[in-house]
Amino acid sequence: MKVAVAKYSVGQPADFEAFAARQRLALEEARRGGAELAVLPEYLSLELAATFEPGIRHDFNASLAALQALQPAWLALYADLSRELCMTIQAGTFLTQVGLDRYRNRAWWFAPDGTRDYQDKLQLTGFEKDAGVIEGGDELKVFDLKGVRAGIAVCYDSEFPLPVRAQREAGVRLLLVPSCTDTQAGATRVRVGCMARALENRMFIAQAVTTGAADWSPALDTNTGEATIYAPMDRGFPEDGILATTCGTQAWAIADLDVDALERNQEQAQVAVDRDWDGQMLPALRKARYSGRQVA
């Protein structure tokens, strides 16, 4: 199964039609590369705020409110592209209104048969908390991709092991990570989180990123990182855990994922953190006790 992850350079579309045309071109490129699943980055929908007048697009909360009118067209766009290209699309995230001045950072999943679902971001970054209008999700979902179970961990969520472990125990072998980071430190944190989750859970991780500058947006101001597909660092897979990654202006990283090899690896693995997971749950290991001993 071929998976493509986007390194998406944030633009400034003049209108929804220009945005839609770019999505089509980008996803057609991924499909030509053989991708059966394409992953786009977190906050991608905020690029549409560029179509609003400056007083709105420069105000994060005002842009969220204005974006809601475009959500039906946004949903229809990716549903149509998924069907037309015969490709599953994880379309990044759309900050969706769920109450009066309340939004969730919602990662949508579109399948060619018309199936549509989403995973809300669970943990909020400092920026999202400071906005005062975003709330975290309260449910973990699992999706089917041609018989392979997949889950979504939106950016910061990839840094938390327990929810991802719950997805693993529900059968997930492919974790999608739409991300958006504005510093090298932030990009490193998500990269390390992805690698750790691949190691702990013996799963593939597909991370999409935003890149470039958008000084018109308080949320998409600067963006950095490389789109990457990770595997466990074990027999049968690359020693650094990287199956594919973007470089320079490359827009997509594409890799063919062998889920059967992932399952076979359980029997010949050098390490088995996933199988040994319960060893850390012993009652004696739940708390550490200070011994009071001085070391010379």
PDB file of C-alpha atoms in Angstrom:
ATOM      1  CA  MET A   1       0.000   0.000   0.000  1.00  0.00           C
ATOM      2  CA  LYS A   2       1.523   3.293  -1.097  1.00  0.00           C
ATOM      3  CA  VAL A   3       1.153   6.280   1.202  1.00  0.00           C
ATOM      4  CA  ALA A   4       2.040   9.905   0.397  1.00  0.00           C
ATOM      5  CA  VAL A   5       2.680  12.647   2.972  1.00  0.00           C
ATOM      6  CA  ALA A   6       2.738  16.297   2.003  1.00  0.00           C
ATOM      7  CA  LYS A   7       5.292  18.987   2.630  1.00  0.00           C
ATOM      8  CA  TYR A   8       2.841  21.766   1.916  1.00  0.00           C
ATOM      9  CA  SER A   9       4.127  25.262   1.225  1.00  0.00           C
ATOM     10  CA  VAL A  10       1.527  27.661   2.621  1.00  0.00           C
ATOM     11  CA  GLY A  11       0.189  30.040  -0.002  1.00  0.00           C
ATOM     12  CA  GLN A  12      -2.224  32.948  -0.193  1.00  0.00           C
ATOM     13  CA  PRO A  13      -5.135  31.918  -2.445  1.00  0.00           C
ATOM     14  CA  ALA A  14      -7.280  34.674  -3.944  1.00  0.00           C
ATOM     15  CA  ASP A  15     -10.518  32.723  -3.485  1.00  0.00           C
ATOM     16  CA  PHE A  16     -11.889  29.258  -2.746  1.00  0.00           C
ATOM     17  CA  GLU A  17     -11.655  28.264  -6.402  1.00  0.00           C
ATOM     18  CA  ALA A  18      -7.906  28.967  -6.434  1.00  0.00           C
ATOM     19  CA  PHE A  19      -7.495  26.941  -3.235  1.00  0.00           C
ATOM     20  CA  ALA A  20      -9.486  24.052  -4.718  1.00  0.00           C
ATOM     21  CA  ALA A  21      -7.483  24.087  -7.947  1.00  0.00           C
ATOM     22  CA  ARG A  22      -4.235  23.807  -6.003  1.00  0.00           C
ATOM     23  CA  GLN A  23      -5.574  20.898  -3.936  1.00  0.00           C
ATOM     24  CA  ARG A  24      -6.525  19.071  -7.107  1.00  0.00           C
ATOM     25  CA  LEU A  25      -3.107  19.557  -8.688  1.00  0.00           C
ATOM     26  CA  ALA A  26      -1.298  18.471  -5.532  1.00  0.00           C
ATOM     27  CA  LEU A  27      -3.392  15.358  -4.992  1.00  0.00           C
ATOM     28  CA  GLU A  28      -3.214  14.403  -8.666  1.00  0.00           C
ATOM     29  CA  GLU A  29       0.581  14.475  -8.303  1.00  0.00           C
ATOM     30  CA  ALA A  30       0.395  12.109  -5.323  1.00  0.00           C
ATOM     31  CA  ARG A  31      -1.911   9.790  -7.252  1.00  0.00           C
ATOM     32  CA  ARG A  32       0.464   9.720 -10.208  1.00  0.00           C
ATOM     33  CA  GLY A  33       3.105   8.598  -7.741  1.00  0.00           C
ATOM     34  CA  GLY A  34       0.928   5.595  -6.951  1.00  0.00           C
ATOM     35  CA  ALA A  35      -0.440   6.805  -3.626  1.00  0.00           C
ATOM     36  CA  GLU A  36      -3.559   5.086  -2.333  1.00  0.00           C
ATOM     37  CA  LEU A  37      -3.611   7.361   0.721  1.00  0.00           C
ATOM     38  CA  ALA A  38      -2.551  11.016   0.876  1.00  0.00           C
ATOM     39  CA  VAL A  39      -1.969  12.907   4.134  1.00  0.00           C
ATOM     40  CA  LEU A  40      -2.162  16.712   4.227  1.00  0.00           C
ATOM     41  CA  PRO A  41      -0.981  18.901   7.136  1.00  0.00           C
ATOM     42  CA  GLU A  42      -2.643  20.352  10.192  1.00  0.00           C
ATOM     43  CA  TYR A  43      -4.193  23.837   9.806  1.00  0.00           C
ATOM     44  CA  LEU A  44      -4.218  23.554   6.005  1.00  0.00           C
ATOM     45  CA  SER A  45      -7.763  24.949   5.891  1.00  0.00           C
ATOM     46  CA  LEU A  46      -6.523  28.174   7.529  1.00  0.00           C
ATOM     47  CA  GLU A  47      -4.919  29.004   4.181  1.00  0.00           C
ATOM     48  CA  LEU A  48      -8.459  29.952   3.146  1.00  0.00           C
ATOM     49  CA  ALA A  49      -8.371  32.829   5.656  1.00  0.00           C
ATOM     50  CA  ALA A  50      -6.182  34.597   3.101  1.00  0.00           C
ATOM     51  CA  THR A  51      -9.357  35.173   1.083  1.00  0.00           C
ATOM     52  CA  PHE A  52     -10.811  37.419   3.816  1.00  0.00           C
ATOM     53  CA  GLU A  53     -10.214  41.131   4.266  1.00  0.00           C
ATOM     54  CA  PRO A  54      -7.180  42.045   6.438  1.00  0.00           C
ATOM     55  CA  GLY A  55      -9.174  42.802   9.590  1.00  0.00           C
ATOM     56  CA  ILE A  56     -10.424  39.205   9.637  1.00  0.00           C
ATOM     57  CA  ARG A  57      -7.425  37.258   8.388  1.00  0.00           C
ATOM     58  CA  HIS A  58      -5.102  39.007  10.863  1.00  0.00           C
ATOM     59  CA  ASP A  59      -7.417  38.090  13.755  1.00  0.00           C
ATOM     60  CA  PHE A  60      -7.259  34.362  14.515  1.00  0.00           C
ATOM     61  CA  ASN A  61     -10.623  34.122  16.283  1.00  0.00           C
ATOM     62  CA  ALA A  62     -12.374  36.222  13.655  1.00  0.00           C
ATOM     63  CA  SER A  63     -10.921  34.066  10.881  1.00  0.00           C
ATOM     64  CA  LEU A  64     -12.193  30.893  12.591  1.00  0.00           C
ATOM     65  CA  ALA A  65     -15.711  32.303  12.692  1.00  0.00           C
ATOM     66  CA  ALA A  66     -15.558  33.382   9.047  1.00  0.00           C
ATOM     67  CA  LEU A  67     -14.184  30.025   7.878  1.00  0.00           C
ATOM     68  CA  GLN A  68     -17.298  28.161   9.006  1.00  0.00           C
ATOM     69  CA  ALA A  69     -19.229  29.392   5.965  1.00  0.00           C
ATOM     70  CA  LEU A  70     -16.656  27.658   3.740  1.00  0.00           C
ATOM     71  CA  GLN A  71     -16.737  24.315   5.518  1.00  0.00           C
ATOM     72  CA  PRO A  72     -19.491  22.719   3.364  1.00  0.00           C
ATOM     73  CA  ALA A  73     -17.549  23.534   0.183  1.00  0.00           C
ATOM     74  CA  TRP A  74     -14.304  22.332   1.807  1.00  0.00           C
ATOM     75  CA  LEU A  75     -15.869  19.000   2.774  1.00  0.00           C
ATOM     76  CA  ALA A  76     -17.376  18.562  -0.684  1.00  0.00           C
ATOM     77  CA  LEU A  77     -14.025  19.344  -2.329  1.00  0.00           C
ATOM     78  CA  TYR A  78     -12.110  16.527  -0.642  1.00  0.00           C
ATOM     79  CA  ALA A  79     -15.008  14.083  -0.887  1.00  0.00           C
ATOM     80  CA  ASP A  80     -15.122  14.707  -4.651  1.00  0.00           C
ATOM     81  CA  LEU A  81     -11.331  14.431  -5.037  1.00  0.00           C
ATOM     82  CA  SER A  82     -11.240  11.196  -3.063  1.00  0.00           C
ATOM     83  CA  ARG A  83     -13.895   9.674  -5.284  1.00  0.00           C
ATOM     84  CA  GLU A  84     -12.478  10.992  -8.556  1.00  0.00           C
ATOM     85  CA  LEU A  85      -8.891   9.994  -7.802  1.00  0.00           C
ATOM     86  CA  CYS A  86      -9.897   6.719  -6.135  1.00  0.00           C
ATOM     87  CA  MET A  87      -7.642   7.665  -3.232  1.00  0.00           C
ATOM     88  CA  THR A  88      -8.229   7.992   0.504  1.00  0.00           C
ATOM     89  CA  ILE A  89      -7.448  11.519   1.693  1.00  0.00           C
ATOM     90  CA  GLN A  90      -6.638  12.722   5.184  1.00  0.00           C
ATOM     91  CA  ALA A  91      -7.234  16.396   4.485  1.00  0.00           C
ATOM     92  CA  GLY A  92      -5.287  17.958   7.325  1.00  0.00           C
ATOM     93  CA  THR A  93      -7.509  19.776   9.829  1.00  0.00           C
ATOM     94  CA  PHE A  94     -10.416  22.191   9.814  1.00  0.00           C
ATOM     95  CA  LEU A  95     -11.138  24.128  13.019  1.00  0.00           C
ATOM     96  CA  THR A  96     -14.810  23.263  13.286  1.00  0.00           C
ATOM     97  CA  GLN A  97     -17.350  25.160  15.378  1.00  0.00           C
ATOM     98  CA  VAL A  98     -18.974  22.921  17.994  1.00  0.00           C
ATOM     99  CA  GLY A  99     -20.693  25.606  20.108  1.00  0.00           C
ATOM    100  CA  LEU A 100     -20.830  29.332  20.690  1.00  0.00           C
ATOM    101  CA  ASP A 101     -17.246  30.516  20.200  1.00  0.00           C
ATOM    102  CA  ARG A 102     -16.007  26.935  20.667  1.00  0.00           C
ATOM    103  CA  TYR A 103     -13.981  25.031  18.056  1.00  0.00           C
ATOM    104  CA  ARG A 104     -12.254  21.701  17.690  1.00  0.00           C
ATOM    105  CA  ASN A 105      -9.175  21.070  15.577  1.00  0.00           C
ATOM    106  CA  ARG A 106     -10.737  18.343  13.446  1.00  0.00           C
ATOM    107  CA  ALA A 107      -8.789  15.994  11.162  1.00  0.00           C
ATOM    108  CA  TRP A 108     -11.030  14.664   8.400  1.00  0.00           C
ATOM    109  CA  TRP A 109     -10.821  11.312   6.623  1.00  0.00           C
ATOM    110  CA  PHE A 110     -12.333  10.834   3.144  1.00  0.00           C
ATOM    111  CA  ALA A 111     -12.636   7.449   1.404  1.00  0.00           C
ATOM    112  CA  PRO A 112     -13.404   6.854  -2.288  1.00  0.00           C
ATOM    113  CA  ASP A 113     -16.661   5.055  -1.429  1.00  0.00           C
ATOM    114  CA  GLY A 114     -18.017   8.257   0.132  1.00  0.00           C
ATOM    115  CA  THR A 115     -17.221   7.353   3.738  1.00  0.00           C
ATOM    116  CA  ARG A 116     -16.313  10.440   5.758  1.00  0.00           C
ATOM    117  CA  ASP A 117     -15.187  10.656   9.382  1.00  0.00           C
ATOM    118  CA  TYR A 118     -12.861  12.643  11.630  1.00  0.00           C
ATOM    119  CA  GLN A 119     -10.546  12.600  14.628  1.00  0.00           C
ATOM    120  CA  ASP A 120     -10.416  15.653  16.890  1.00  0.00           C
ATOM    121  CA  LYS A 121      -7.080  16.822  18.276  1.00  0.00           C
ATOM    122  CA  LEU A 122      -6.922  15.766  21.922  1.00  0.00           C
ATOM    123  CA  GLN A 123      -4.136  17.829  23.479  1.00  0.00           C
ATOM    124  CA  LEU A 124      -3.876  21.572  22.877  1.00  0.00           C
ATOM    125  CA  THR A 125      -0.683  23.527  22.366  1.00  0.00           C
ATOM    126  CA  GLY A 126      -0.013  26.754  24.246  1.00  0.00           C
ATOM    127  CA  PHE A 127      -1.102  28.757  21.202  1.00  0.00           C
ATOM    128  CA  GLU A 128      -4.407  26.896  21.025  1.00  0.00           C
ATOM    129  CA  LYS A 129      -5.038  27.285  24.745  1.00  0.00           C
ATOM    130  CA  ASP A 130      -4.246  30.992  24.600  1.00  0.00           C
ATOM    131  CA  ALA A 131      -6.773  31.485  21.792  1.00  0.00           C
ATOM    132  CA  GLY A 132      -9.454  30.795  24.402  1.00  0.00           C
ATOM    133  CA  VAL A 133     -11.939  29.252  21.937  1.00  0.00           C
ATOM    134  CA  ILE A 134     -10.442  25.829  21.099  1.00  0.00           C
ATOM    135  CA  GLU A 135     -11.205  22.683  23.060  1.00  0.00           C
ATOM    136  CA  GLY A 136      -9.660  19.246  22.926  1.00  0.00           C
ATOM    137  CA  GLY A 137     -11.416  16.149  21.666  1.00  0.00           C
ATOM    138  CA  ASP A 138     -12.723  13.377  23.886  1.00  0.00           C
ATOM    139  CA  GLU A 139     -12.816  10.309  21.621  1.00  0.00           C
ATOM    140  CA  LEU A 140     -10.317   8.067  19.832  1.00  0.00           C
ATOM    141  CA  LYS A 141     -11.311   6.597  16.489  1.00  0.00           C
ATOM    142  CA  VAL A 142      -9.957   3.883  14.215  1.00  0.00           C
ATOM    143  CA  PHE A 143     -10.424   3.858  10.425  1.00  0.00           C
ATOM    144  CA  ASP A 144     -10.253   1.094   7.838  1.00  0.00           C
ATOM    145  CA  LEU A 145      -7.970   1.377   4.825  1.00  0.00           C
ATOM    146  CA  LYS A 146      -8.359  -1.661   2.581  1.00  0.00           C
ATOM    147  CA  GLY A 147      -8.267  -3.992   5.552  1.00  0.00           C
ATOM    148  CA  VAL A 148      -5.539  -2.086   7.404  1.00  0.00           C
ATOM    149  CA  ARG A 149      -6.545  -0.218  10.534  1.00  0.00           C
ATOM    150  CA  ALA A 150      -5.392   3.397  10.750  1.00  0.00           C
ATOM    151  CA  GLY A 151      -5.594   6.131  13.358  1.00  0.00           C
ATOM    152  CA  ILE A 152      -4.871   9.855  13.497  1.00  0.00           C
ATOM    153  CA  ALA A 153      -2.792  11.782  16.037  1.00  0.00           C
ATOM    154  CA  VAL A 154      -2.890  15.490  15.253  1.00  0.00           C
ATOM    155  CA  CYS A 155       0.579  17.043  15.663  1.00  0.00           C
ATOM    156  CA  TYR A 156       1.048  17.477  19.460  1.00  0.00           C
ATOM    157  CA  ASP A 157      -0.984  14.309  20.073  1.00  0.00           C
ATOM    158  CA  SER A 158       1.898  12.302  18.601  1.00  0.00           C
ATOM    159  CA  GLU A 159       3.966  13.234  21.664  1.00  0.00           C
ATOM    160  CA  PHE A 160       1.621  11.398  24.065  1.00  0.00           C
ATOM    161  CA  PRO A 161       2.175   7.617  24.232  1.00  0.00           C
ATOM    162  CA  LEU A 162      -0.976   6.380  25.977  1.00  0.00           C
ATOM    163  CA  PRO A 163      -3.685   7.432  23.466  1.00  0.00           C
ATOM    164  CA  VAL A 164      -1.553   6.090  20.603  1.00  0.00           C
ATOM    165  CA  ARG A 165      -1.104   2.865  22.568  1.00  0.00           C
ATOM    166  CA  ALA A 166      -4.896   2.635  22.862  1.00  0.00           C
ATOM    167  CA  GLN A 167      -5.139   2.990  19.081  1.00  0.00           C
ATOM    168  CA  ARG A 168      -2.504   0.250  18.690  1.00  0.00           C
ATOM    169  CA  GLU A 169      -4.494  -2.055  20.949  1.00  0.00           C
ATOM    170  CA  ALA A 170      -7.545  -1.369  18.769  1.00  0.00           C
ATOM    171  CA  GLY A 171      -5.611  -2.767  15.812  1.00  0.00           C
ATOM    172  CA  VAL A 172      -3.989   0.350  14.339  1.00  0.00           C
ATOM    173  CA  ARG A 173      -0.874  -0.362  12.278  1.00  0.00           C
ATOM    174  CA  LEU A 174      -0.691   3.008  10.497  1.00  0.00           C
ATOM    175  CA  LEU A 175      -0.824   6.316  12.371  1.00  0.00           C
ATOM    176  CA  LEU A 176      -1.389   9.535  10.416  1.00  0.00           C
ATOM    177  CA  VAL A 177       0.112  12.704  11.882  1.00  0.00           C
ATOM    178  CA  PRO A 178      -0.987  15.944  10.202  1.00  0.00           C
ATOM    179  CA  SER A 179       1.303  18.565  11.733  1.00  0.00           C
ATOM    180  CA  CYS A 180       2.162  22.265  11.721  1.00  0.00           C
ATOM    181  CA  THR A 181       5.226  23.577  13.563  1.00  0.00           C
ATOM    182  CA  ASP A 182       6.761  27.044  13.506  1.00  0.00           C
ATOM    183  CA  THR A 183      10.221  26.342  14.995  1.00  0.00           C
ATOM    184  CA  GLN A 184      12.947  23.778  14.500  1.00  0.00           C
ATOM    185  CA  ALA A 185      12.434  22.747  18.130  1.00  0.00           C
ATOM    186  CA  GLY A 186       8.746  22.124  17.474  1.00  0.00           C
ATOM    187  CA  ALA A 187       9.504  20.139  14.331  1.00  0.00           C
ATOM    188  CA  THR A 188      12.029  18.066  16.292  1.00  0.00           C
ATOM    189  CA  ARG A 189       9.538  17.353  19.066  1.00  0.00           C
ATOM    190  CA  VAL A 190       6.966  15.982  16.627  1.00  0.00           C
ATOM    191  CA  ARG A 191       9.617  14.038  14.717  1.00  0.00           C
ATOM    192  CA  VAL A 192      10.908  12.441  17.927  1.00  0.00           C
ATOM    193  CA  GLY A 193       7.320  11.721  19.021  1.00  0.00           C
ATOM    194  CA  CYS A 194       6.619   9.972  15.722  1.00  0.00           C
ATOM    195  CA  MET A 195       9.768   7.888  15.961  1.00  0.00           C
ATOM    196  CA  ALA A 196       8.999   6.913  19.557  1.00  0.00           C
ATOM    197  CA  ARG A 197       5.440   5.891  18.710  1.00  0.00           C
ATOM    198  CA  ALA A 198       6.721   3.763  15.801  1.00  0.00           C
ATOM    199  CA  LEU A 199       9.197   2.053  18.138  1.00  0.00           C
ATOM    200  CA  GLU A 200       6.785   1.487  21.020  1.00  0.00           C
ATOM    201  CA  ASN A 201       3.908   0.209  18.965  1.00  0.00           C
ATOM    202  CA  ARG A 202       5.556  -1.460  15.968  1.00  0.00           C
ATOM    203  CA  MET A 203       3.560   0.664  13.548  1.00  0.00           C
ATOM    204  CA  PHE A 204       4.046   2.894  10.533  1.00  0.00           C
ATOM    205  CA  ILE A 205       3.751   6.658  11.068  1.00  0.00           C
ATOM    206  CA  ALA A 206       2.896   9.047   8.214  1.00  0.00           C
ATOM    207  CA  GLN A 207       3.589  12.703   9.071  1.00  0.00           C
ATOM    208  CA  ALA A 208       2.610  15.650   6.859  1.00  0.00           C
ATOM    209  CA  VAL A 209       3.930  19.177   7.479  1.00  0.00           C
ATOM    210  CA  THR A 210       3.430  22.808   6.517  1.00  0.00           C
ATOM    211  CA  THR A 211       6.363  24.856   5.296  1.00  0.00           C
ATOM    212  CA  GLY A 212       7.128  28.447   4.325  1.00  0.00           C
ATOM    213  CA  ALA A 213       5.982  31.837   5.600  1.00  0.00           C
ATOM    214  CA  ALA A 214       2.518  33.370   5.802  1.00  0.00           C
ATOM    215  CA  ASP A 215       2.917  36.689   7.597  1.00  0.00           C
ATOM    216  CA  TRP A 216      -0.757  37.490   6.967  1.00  0.00           C
ATOM    217  CA  SER A 217      -1.818  34.740   9.404  1.00  0.00           C
ATOM    218  CA  PRO A 218      -1.284  34.633  13.191  1.00  0.00           C
ATOM    219  CA  ALA A 219      -1.464  30.827  13.062  1.00  0.00           C
ATOM    220  CA  LEU A 220       0.438  30.049   9.839  1.00  0.00           C
ATOM    221  CA  ASP A 221       3.069  32.735  10.269  1.00  0.00           C
ATOM    222  CA  THR A 222       6.164  30.516   9.897  1.00  0.00           C
ATOM    223  CA  ASN A 223       6.353  26.801   9.154  1.00  0.00           C
ATOM    224  CA  THR A 224       9.119  24.237   9.139  1.00  0.00           C
ATOM    225  CA  GLY A 225       9.729  20.499   8.999  1.00  0.00           C
ATOM    226  CA  GLU A 226      10.006  17.594   6.580  1.00  0.00           C
ATOM    227  CA  ALA A 227       7.179  15.235   5.666  1.00  0.00           C
ATOM    228  CA  THR A 228       8.268  11.748   6.653  1.00  0.00           C
ATOM    229  CA  ILE A 229       7.071   8.144   6.781  1.00  0.00           C
ATOM    230  CA  TYR A 230       8.486   6.152   9.691  1.00  0.00           C
ATOM    231  CA  ALA A 231       8.790   2.452  10.502  1.00  0.00           C
ATOM    232  CA  PRO A 232      10.077   0.602  13.573  1.00  0.00           C
ATOM    233  CA  MET A 233      13.894   0.630  13.843  1.00  0.00           C
ATOM    234  CA  ASP A 234      14.207  -3.119  13.619  1.00  0.00           C
ATOM    235  CA  ARG A 235      14.948  -6.054  11.331  1.00  0.00           C
ATOM    236  CA  GLY A 236      13.491  -5.682   7.864  1.00  0.00           C
ATOM    237  CA  PHE A 237      13.196  -1.888   8.089  1.00  0.00           C
ATOM    238  CA  PRO A 238      15.665   1.011   7.769  1.00  0.00           C
ATOM    239  CA  GLU A 239      18.020   1.324  10.725  1.00  0.00           C
ATOM    240  CA  ASP A 240      17.055   4.972  11.217  1.00  0.00           C
ATOM    241  CA  GLY A 241      13.335   4.172  10.934  1.00  0.00           C
ATOM    242  CA  ILE A 242      12.827   6.447   7.927  1.00  0.00           C
ATOM    243  CA  LEU A 243      11.105   4.939   4.897  1.00  0.00           C
ATOM    244  CA  ALA A 244      10.778   8.221   2.978  1.00  0.00           C
ATOM    245  CA  THR A 245      11.232  11.912   3.682  1.00  0.00           C
ATOM    246  CA  THR A 246      11.056  15.141   1.706  1.00  0.00           C
ATOM    247  CA  CYS A 247      14.045  17.303   0.896  1.00  0.00           C
ATOM    248  CA  GLY A 248      14.196  20.869  -0.380  1.00  0.00           C
ATOM    249  CA  THR A 249      11.216  21.761  -2.527  1.00  0.00           C
ATOM    250  CA  GLN A 250       9.959  18.171  -2.803  1.00  0.00           C
ATOM    251  CA  ALA A 251       6.186  18.250  -2.185  1.00  0.00           C
ATOM    252  CA  TRP A 252       5.526  14.589  -1.336  1.00  0.00           C
ATOM    253  CA  ALA A 253       7.288  11.734   0.379  1.00  0.00           C
ATOM    254  CA  ILE A 254       5.894   8.399  -0.818  1.00  0.00           C
ATOM    255  CA  ALA A 255       6.535   4.913   0.513  1.00  0.00           C
ATOM    256  CA  ASP A 256       5.119   1.465  -0.090  1.00  0.00           C
ATOM    257  CA  LEU A 257       4.087   0.057   3.300  1.00  0.00           C
ATOM    258  CA  ASP A 258       4.322  -3.701   3.796  1.00  0.00           C
ATOM    259  CA  VAL A 259       1.922  -4.408   6.654  1.00  0.00           C
ATOM    260  CA  ASP A 260       2.543  -8.160   6.367  1.00  0.00           C
ATOM    261  CA  ALA A 261       6.257  -7.543   6.970  1.00  0.00           C
ATOM    262  CA  LEU A 262       5.303  -5.459  10.004  1.00  0.00           C
ATOM    263  CA  GLU A 263       3.407  -8.412  11.432  1.00  0.00           C
ATOM    264  CA  ARG A 264       6.216 -10.851  10.614  1.00  0.00           C
ATOM    265  CA  ASN A 265       8.675  -8.558  12.366  1.00  0.00           C
ATOM    266  CA  GLN A 266       7.030  -9.388  15.679  1.00  0.00           C
ATOM    267  CA  GLU A 267       8.580 -12.861  15.542  1.00  0.00           C
ATOM    268  CA  GLN A 268      12.118 -11.796  14.608  1.00  0.00           C
ATOM    269  CA  ALA A 269      12.378  -8.420  16.305  1.00  0.00           C
ATOM    270  CA  GLN A 270      15.534  -7.342  18.120  1.00  0.00           C
ATOM    271  CA  VAL A 271      13.339  -5.516  20.633  1.00  0.00           C
ATOM    272  CA  ALA A 272       9.661  -5.898  21.407  1.00  0.00           C
ATOM    273  CA  VAL A 273       8.481  -2.823  23.284  1.00  0.00           C
ATOM    274  CA  ASP A 274       4.943  -3.455  22.117  1.00  0.00           C
ATOM    275  CA  ARG A 275       4.935  -7.003  23.539  1.00  0.00           C
ATOM    276  CA  ASP A 276       6.801  -5.959  26.684  1.00  0.00           C
ATOM    277  CA  TRP A 277       4.555  -2.944  27.290  1.00  0.00           C
ATOM    278  CA  ASP A 278       2.801  -4.430  30.323  1.00  0.00           C
ATOM    279  CA  GLY A 279       6.120  -4.880  32.111  1.00  0.00           C
ATOM    280  CA  GLN A 280       6.142  -1.198  32.985  1.00  0.00           C
ATOM    281  CA  MET A 281       2.699  -1.491  34.580  1.00  0.00           C
ATOM    282  CA  LEU A 282       3.836  -3.516  37.614  1.00  0.00           C
ATOM    283  CA  PRO A 283       2.536  -1.917  40.830  1.00  0.00           C
ATOM    284  CA  ALA A 284       6.095  -1.560  42.142  1.00  0.00           C
ATOM    285  CA  LEU A 285       6.980   0.575  39.105  1.00  0.00           C
ATOM    286  CA  ARG A 286       4.086   3.007  39.374  1.00  0.00           C
ATOM    287  CA  LYS A 287       5.960   5.226  41.822  1.00  0.00           C
ATOM    288  CA  ALA A 288       9.631   5.931  42.431  1.00  0.00           C
ATOM    289  CA  ARG A 289      10.946   6.078  45.997  1.00  0.00           C
ATOM    290  CA  TYR A 290      13.787   8.347  47.013  1.00  0.00           C
ATOM    291  CA  SER A 291      16.327   6.161  48.720  1.00  0.00           C
ATOM    292  CA  GLY A 292      17.963   8.979  50.651  1.00  0.00           C
ATOM    293  CA  ARG A 293      21.407   7.623  49.883  1.00  0.00           C
ATOM    294  CA  GLN A 294      24.228   9.966  49.045  1.00  0.00           C
ATOM    295  CA  VAL A 295      26.490   9.033  46.167  1.00  0.00           C
ATOM    296  CA  ALA A 296      30.121  10.000  46.753  1.00  0.00           C
TER     297      ALA A 296
END
